[in-house]
């Protein structure tokens, strides 16, 4: 569990996209994002107050989150002075980079000396159990995609926000590095040992109030050869009551797999529902989330309306049009 | 790669079943099994020559394989003297126990001093790639089960033996600890990091002659909530041309999951084939393997004949009736 609120470290980000972790935190947990810390040459701006480390500590920040990725996912030497000073001033550090904080001997030493924590969310910090399949109380919703990176995380976050605004009980359950940094907790599923994947999701989504919904962040796709096993472990560990189908209509082939076409939404519905019903025979597909970022306003509305008609399910782009109708669909079951 | 041939260490096995790794090697790779080494009180017997370490070295043995598991999967202190002597006399050691050889400081030191290797097949020794989905030359067959532990490994080994006897080109590809110890090589899939599961199977089954068959050892089941992700990674990493369905007809519920019924063979056919055809649209289900060990001779024949009729596929217990008809079915595609 990473202590909040955060100061977001944007480093020397070469463009706005390089700071997408910071952007995710600012978009989805603005109450965690007290300010930003930028080094000379930084091209990203979250439109948050620029703060020094001392100002952020004064304002209550507990953790300096590395909200930027440079090429190769390494911890840049040009960042080091600020990172050391942060530890000295009482910040913990959190990072989702491939290059682990704990592999930097100098940071480890400074953290030790000042009694601070280094959170590497890329790798598990928990010894997860093997899944036992026992039904838990409370309800769970999982976003599944025709491909990787089609908007599953944003769909779950948008539904979570909508549910909170309505006063409903919900928790976004992060299963990837960005999601974990956004919320401060979760399972880095792609780094879990095979035998414990489904168990890690049972661990992540324990017994809860009967009217509470876990909104589980999806990973990969049943149709993506590289990561499908991760997706199935999510489905069987999560035992979802509801599935949301996610799709990005301009994708020409499966991400990173030229020659492999995307499935249709109908193919995804059949495959995901049949797999989910092994774990939970009552599972239903309740809605569809379309990532329309590459479509014009008019094309987006047309596309969404066409899918809604052909699939017979509430269909929206939750980022563009709001997640209200998906939450309505959840609330109906 | 573990050097062969082996001397099989049976230790102080409390019964024959405790030495099932040694039994597997003796059954499936008798040419690797030069002899057995038993300590006082050993209740297992592979009907192999009892040899001292010196006699086995003289006969050409390269590796002492721990062919026995005691409770908890630990390396017993009572074995230690023989293990040290083996290293001193020029043996490598190989083990599939949870308690790793490399975690025993005294064995590590003796191995280092004598330039010998410690093979812990429970954990990967290779940094596997992420799967890229590129089709490989040669053919691949995968056994998939209605449940875990229904005979998938024995099915693949029996088919491999039959193909070799016919002079066909085949390789058994081990994906579990026992299989790796039997053949000396493979991928311990259940211990691979999630993101690399499918890639490890691509690595295991590379390009080969067009008429060569990899017979891939199955793991888990698409219907077993604890391990289904591992199974799907095998299906998508292996890109099989042929599937064999495996079933054990007396199982009352999914192994370790009371309350979860086994699927029917027809449900398995639909689920496994639809998933396999994502990777390889030409994939076919070619036969069925029934584990009849808990049935009488007459009941076994009746059951197998009934399945053959209802499923319309060659159906055998390869251990009891031979794998010839499954190999015929493979050869026909």
Short mmCIF file of N, CA and C in Angstrom, two decimals, chain A residues 130-135 189-199 202 221-230 232-233 236-237 239 256-258 260 271-272 275 278-280, chain B residues 130-135 189-199 202 221-230 232-233 236-237 239 256-258 260 271-272 275 278-280:
data_model
loop_
_atom_site.label_atom_id
_atom_site.label_comp_id
_atom_site.label_asym_id
_atom_site.label_seq_id
_atom_site.Cartn_x
_atom_site.Cartn_y
_atom_site.Cartn_z
N UNK A 130 -2.53 -20.05 -4.17
CA UNK A 130 -3.14 -20.69 -5.33
C UNK A 130 -4.65 -20.53 -5.21
N UNK A 131 -5.32 -20.23 -6.32
CA UNK A 131 -6.77 -19.98 -6.27
C UNK A 131 -7.50 -21.21 -5.73
N UNK A 132 -8.51 -20.97 -4.89
CA UNK A 132 -9.30 -22.09 -4.37
C UNK A 132 -10.72 -22.10 -4.91
N UNK A 133 -11.09 -21.08 -5.69
CA UNK A 133 -12.40 -21.10 -6.37
C UNK A 133 -13.59 -20.85 -5.47
N UNK A 134 -13.37 -20.63 -4.18
CA UNK A 134 -14.50 -20.43 -3.26
C UNK A 134 -15.18 -19.09 -3.59
N UNK A 135 -16.52 -19.11 -3.70
CA UNK A 135 -17.28 -17.88 -3.99
C UNK A 135 -17.13 -16.89 -2.84
N UNK A 189 -0.23 -8.11 -12.20
CA UNK A 189 -0.52 -9.48 -12.63
C UNK A 189 0.47 -10.03 -13.64
N UNK A 190 0.96 -9.18 -14.55
CA UNK A 190 1.85 -9.72 -15.58
C UNK A 190 3.18 -10.18 -15.01
N UNK A 191 3.45 -9.83 -13.75
CA UNK A 191 4.72 -10.24 -13.13
C UNK A 191 4.53 -11.35 -12.10
N UNK A 192 3.31 -11.88 -11.99
CA UNK A 192 3.04 -12.94 -11.02
C UNK A 192 3.44 -14.29 -11.63
N UNK A 193 3.92 -15.20 -10.80
CA UNK A 193 4.28 -16.56 -11.23
C UNK A 193 3.00 -17.30 -11.67
N UNK A 194 3.12 -18.04 -12.78
CA UNK A 194 1.97 -18.67 -13.43
C UNK A 194 0.99 -19.34 -12.45
N UNK A 195 1.49 -20.16 -11.56
CA UNK A 195 0.62 -20.93 -10.68
C UNK A 195 -0.23 -20.07 -9.75
N UNK A 196 0.17 -18.83 -9.55
CA UNK A 196 -0.49 -17.99 -8.55
C UNK A 196 -1.31 -16.86 -9.15
N UNK A 197 -1.43 -16.84 -10.49
CA UNK A 197 -2.15 -15.74 -11.15
C UNK A 197 -3.59 -15.64 -10.66
N UNK A 198 -4.35 -16.71 -10.80
CA UNK A 198 -5.76 -16.65 -10.42
C UNK A 198 -5.89 -16.38 -8.92
N UNK A 199 -5.00 -16.97 -8.14
CA UNK A 199 -5.02 -16.75 -6.68
C UNK A 199 -4.77 -15.29 -6.32
N UNK A 202 -8.07 -13.56 -6.65
CA UNK A 202 -8.94 -13.84 -5.51
C UNK A 202 -8.52 -12.99 -4.31
N UNK A 221 -5.99 -9.96 -23.60
CA UNK A 221 -7.21 -10.35 -24.29
C UNK A 221 -7.17 -11.86 -24.47
N UNK A 222 -8.34 -12.49 -24.38
CA UNK A 222 -8.39 -13.94 -24.67
C UNK A 222 -7.89 -14.23 -26.08
N UNK A 223 -7.93 -13.21 -26.95
CA UNK A 223 -7.57 -13.41 -28.35
C UNK A 223 -6.14 -12.95 -28.65
N UNK A 224 -5.41 -12.50 -27.63
CA UNK A 224 -4.03 -12.06 -27.86
C UNK A 224 -3.06 -13.16 -27.43
N UNK A 225 -2.39 -13.78 -28.40
CA UNK A 225 -1.59 -14.98 -28.13
C UNK A 225 -0.53 -14.77 -27.05
N UNK A 226 -0.01 -13.57 -26.92
CA UNK A 226 1.08 -13.35 -25.97
C UNK A 226 0.59 -13.34 -24.53
N UNK A 227 -0.64 -12.88 -24.32
CA UNK A 227 -1.09 -12.59 -22.94
C UNK A 227 -2.42 -13.25 -22.57
N UNK A 228 -2.96 -14.10 -23.43
CA UNK A 228 -4.30 -14.65 -23.19
C UNK A 228 -4.39 -15.42 -21.87
N UNK A 229 -3.29 -16.06 -21.48
CA UNK A 229 -3.32 -16.82 -20.23
C UNK A 229 -3.53 -15.90 -19.03
N UNK A 230 -2.97 -14.71 -19.10
CA UNK A 230 -3.15 -13.73 -18.04
C UNK A 230 -4.63 -13.32 -17.96
N UNK A 232 -7.26 -15.08 -18.94
CA UNK A 232 -8.12 -16.15 -18.43
C UNK A 232 -7.96 -16.30 -16.91
N UNK A 233 -6.75 -16.08 -16.41
CA UNK A 233 -6.55 -16.13 -14.95
C UNK A 233 -7.36 -15.03 -14.27
N UNK A 236 -11.02 -16.22 -14.27
CA UNK A 236 -11.31 -17.31 -13.34
C UNK A 236 -10.98 -16.96 -11.89
N UNK A 237 -10.02 -16.08 -11.69
CA UNK A 237 -9.74 -15.62 -10.32
C UNK A 237 -10.76 -14.59 -9.86
N UNK A 239 -13.92 -14.33 -10.94
CA UNK A 239 -15.30 -14.86 -10.90
C UNK A 239 -16.31 -13.74 -11.11
N UNK A 256 0.90 -5.71 -31.81
CA UNK A 256 2.19 -6.40 -31.83
C UNK A 256 2.19 -7.71 -32.58
N UNK A 257 1.03 -8.11 -33.14
CA UNK A 257 0.93 -9.40 -33.82
C UNK A 257 0.39 -9.20 -35.24
N UNK A 258 1.22 -8.69 -36.16
CA UNK A 258 0.74 -8.52 -37.53
C UNK A 258 0.28 -9.88 -38.08
N UNK A 260 -2.59 -11.24 -37.32
CA UNK A 260 -3.68 -11.74 -36.48
C UNK A 260 -4.75 -10.66 -36.39
N UNK A 271 -16.75 -16.05 -26.36
CA UNK A 271 -15.57 -16.65 -25.73
C UNK A 271 -15.47 -16.25 -24.26
N UNK A 272 -15.62 -14.96 -23.99
CA UNK A 272 -15.43 -14.48 -22.62
C UNK A 272 -16.54 -14.98 -21.70
N UNK A 275 -16.14 -18.73 -20.88
CA UNK A 275 -15.06 -18.94 -19.91
C UNK A 275 -15.48 -18.44 -18.52
N UNK A 278 -17.77 -20.71 -16.42
CA UNK A 278 -17.16 -21.85 -15.73
C UNK A 278 -16.99 -21.50 -14.25
N UNK A 279 -16.57 -20.26 -13.99
CA UNK A 279 -16.34 -19.83 -12.60
C UNK A 279 -17.63 -19.37 -11.93
N UNK A 280 -18.50 -18.74 -12.70
CA UNK A 280 -19.71 -18.13 -12.15
C UNK A 280 -20.83 -18.26 -13.17
N UNK B 130 8.73 -12.81 -24.72
CA UNK B 130 7.28 -12.66 -24.85
C UNK B 130 6.88 -13.28 -26.18
N UNK B 131 5.77 -14.01 -26.21
CA UNK B 131 5.35 -14.70 -27.44
C UNK B 131 5.12 -13.70 -28.57
N UNK B 132 5.57 -14.07 -29.77
CA UNK B 132 5.35 -13.20 -30.93
C UNK B 132 4.34 -13.77 -31.92
N UNK B 133 3.86 -14.98 -31.68
CA UNK B 133 2.80 -15.54 -32.51
C UNK B 133 3.22 -15.97 -33.90
N UNK B 134 4.48 -15.84 -34.24
CA UNK B 134 4.93 -16.21 -35.59
C UNK B 134 4.83 -17.74 -35.76
N UNK B 135 4.22 -18.16 -36.88
CA UNK B 135 4.08 -19.60 -37.13
C UNK B 135 5.45 -20.23 -37.31
N UNK B 189 6.56 -24.74 -16.62
CA UNK B 189 5.63 -23.66 -16.96
C UNK B 189 4.94 -23.04 -15.76
N UNK B 190 4.63 -23.86 -14.76
CA UNK B 190 3.87 -23.28 -13.64
C UNK B 190 4.71 -22.30 -12.82
N UNK B 191 6.01 -22.26 -13.08
CA UNK B 191 6.90 -21.34 -12.34
C UNK B 191 7.36 -20.16 -13.20
N UNK B 192 6.82 -20.07 -14.42
CA UNK B 192 7.21 -18.97 -15.31
C UNK B 192 6.38 -17.73 -14.97
N UNK B 193 6.99 -16.55 -15.13
CA UNK B 193 6.30 -15.28 -14.90
C UNK B 193 5.19 -15.10 -15.95
N UNK B 194 4.03 -14.60 -15.52
CA UNK B 194 2.83 -14.54 -16.35
C UNK B 194 3.09 -14.04 -17.78
N UNK B 195 3.77 -12.93 -17.91
CA UNK B 195 3.97 -12.33 -19.24
C UNK B 195 4.75 -13.21 -20.21
N UNK B 196 5.47 -14.18 -19.70
CA UNK B 196 6.37 -14.96 -20.53
C UNK B 196 5.91 -16.40 -20.74
N UNK B 197 4.71 -16.72 -20.27
CA UNK B 197 4.24 -18.11 -20.35
C UNK B 197 4.16 -18.59 -21.80
N UNK B 198 3.41 -17.87 -22.61
CA UNK B 198 3.24 -18.31 -24.00
C UNK B 198 4.58 -18.28 -24.73
N UNK B 199 5.40 -17.29 -24.44
CA UNK B 199 6.71 -17.20 -25.07
C UNK B 199 7.60 -18.37 -24.71
N UNK B 202 6.65 -21.13 -27.06
CA UNK B 202 7.23 -20.91 -28.40
C UNK B 202 8.71 -21.30 -28.40
N UNK B 221 -6.08 -27.29 -16.86
CA UNK B 221 -7.27 -27.47 -17.69
C UNK B 221 -7.91 -26.10 -17.88
N UNK B 222 -8.48 -25.87 -19.06
CA UNK B 222 -9.23 -24.62 -19.28
C UNK B 222 -10.37 -24.48 -18.27
N UNK B 223 -10.80 -25.62 -17.70
CA UNK B 223 -11.94 -25.61 -16.79
C UNK B 223 -11.51 -25.62 -15.32
N UNK B 224 -10.21 -25.56 -15.06
CA UNK B 224 -9.74 -25.57 -13.67
C UNK B 224 -9.37 -24.14 -13.26
N UNK B 225 -10.18 -23.56 -12.37
CA UNK B 225 -10.03 -22.14 -12.05
C UNK B 225 -8.64 -21.76 -11.58
N UNK B 226 -7.95 -22.67 -10.92
CA UNK B 226 -6.64 -22.32 -10.35
C UNK B 226 -5.57 -22.20 -11.43
N UNK B 227 -5.69 -22.98 -12.51
CA UNK B 227 -4.58 -23.11 -13.46
C UNK B 227 -4.96 -22.87 -14.91
N UNK B 228 -6.19 -22.43 -15.17
CA UNK B 228 -6.66 -22.32 -16.55
C UNK B 228 -5.81 -21.37 -17.38
N UNK B 229 -5.26 -20.33 -16.75
CA UNK B 229 -4.42 -19.39 -17.50
C UNK B 229 -3.16 -20.06 -18.03
N UNK B 230 -2.64 -20.98 -17.26
CA UNK B 230 -1.45 -21.72 -17.69
C UNK B 230 -1.81 -22.57 -18.92
N UNK B 232 -4.21 -22.01 -21.13
CA UNK B 232 -4.43 -21.19 -22.33
C UNK B 232 -3.11 -20.69 -22.91
N UNK B 233 -2.15 -20.37 -22.04
CA UNK B 233 -0.83 -19.97 -22.53
C UNK B 233 -0.17 -21.12 -23.31
N UNK B 236 -1.94 -21.22 -26.74
CA UNK B 236 -1.59 -20.11 -27.64
C UNK B 236 -0.10 -20.03 -27.92
N UNK B 237 0.73 -20.48 -27.00
CA UNK B 237 2.17 -20.52 -27.29
C UNK B 237 2.54 -21.71 -28.17
N UNK B 239 0.51 -23.22 -30.38
CA UNK B 239 -0.14 -23.16 -31.70
C UNK B 239 -0.35 -24.56 -32.26
N UNK B 256 -9.26 -30.62 -6.30
CA UNK B 256 -9.01 -29.56 -5.32
C UNK B 256 -10.10 -28.50 -5.25
N UNK B 257 -11.15 -28.64 -6.07
CA UNK B 257 -12.21 -27.63 -6.13
C UNK B 257 -13.58 -28.27 -5.91
N UNK B 258 -13.88 -28.68 -4.67
CA UNK B 258 -15.20 -29.28 -4.42
C UNK B 258 -16.29 -28.29 -4.85
N UNK B 260 -17.15 -27.80 -7.99
CA UNK B 260 -17.00 -27.54 -9.42
C UNK B 260 -16.96 -28.88 -10.17
N UNK B 271 -14.51 -25.77 -26.22
CA UNK B 271 -13.71 -24.70 -25.61
C UNK B 271 -12.27 -24.74 -26.10
N UNK B 272 -11.66 -25.91 -26.09
CA UNK B 272 -10.24 -26.01 -26.44
C UNK B 272 -10.03 -25.72 -27.92
N UNK B 275 -10.41 -21.96 -28.73
CA UNK B 275 -9.23 -21.21 -28.28
C UNK B 275 -8.01 -21.52 -29.17
N UNK B 278 -7.79 -19.74 -32.57
CA UNK B 278 -7.34 -18.34 -32.58
C UNK B 278 -5.88 -18.29 -33.03
N UNK B 279 -5.09 -19.25 -32.53
CA UNK B 279 -3.66 -19.28 -32.87
C UNK B 279 -3.41 -19.99 -34.19
N UNK B 280 -4.18 -21.02 -34.46
CA UNK B 280 -3.96 -21.86 -35.64
C UNK B 280 -5.31 -22.32 -36.17
#
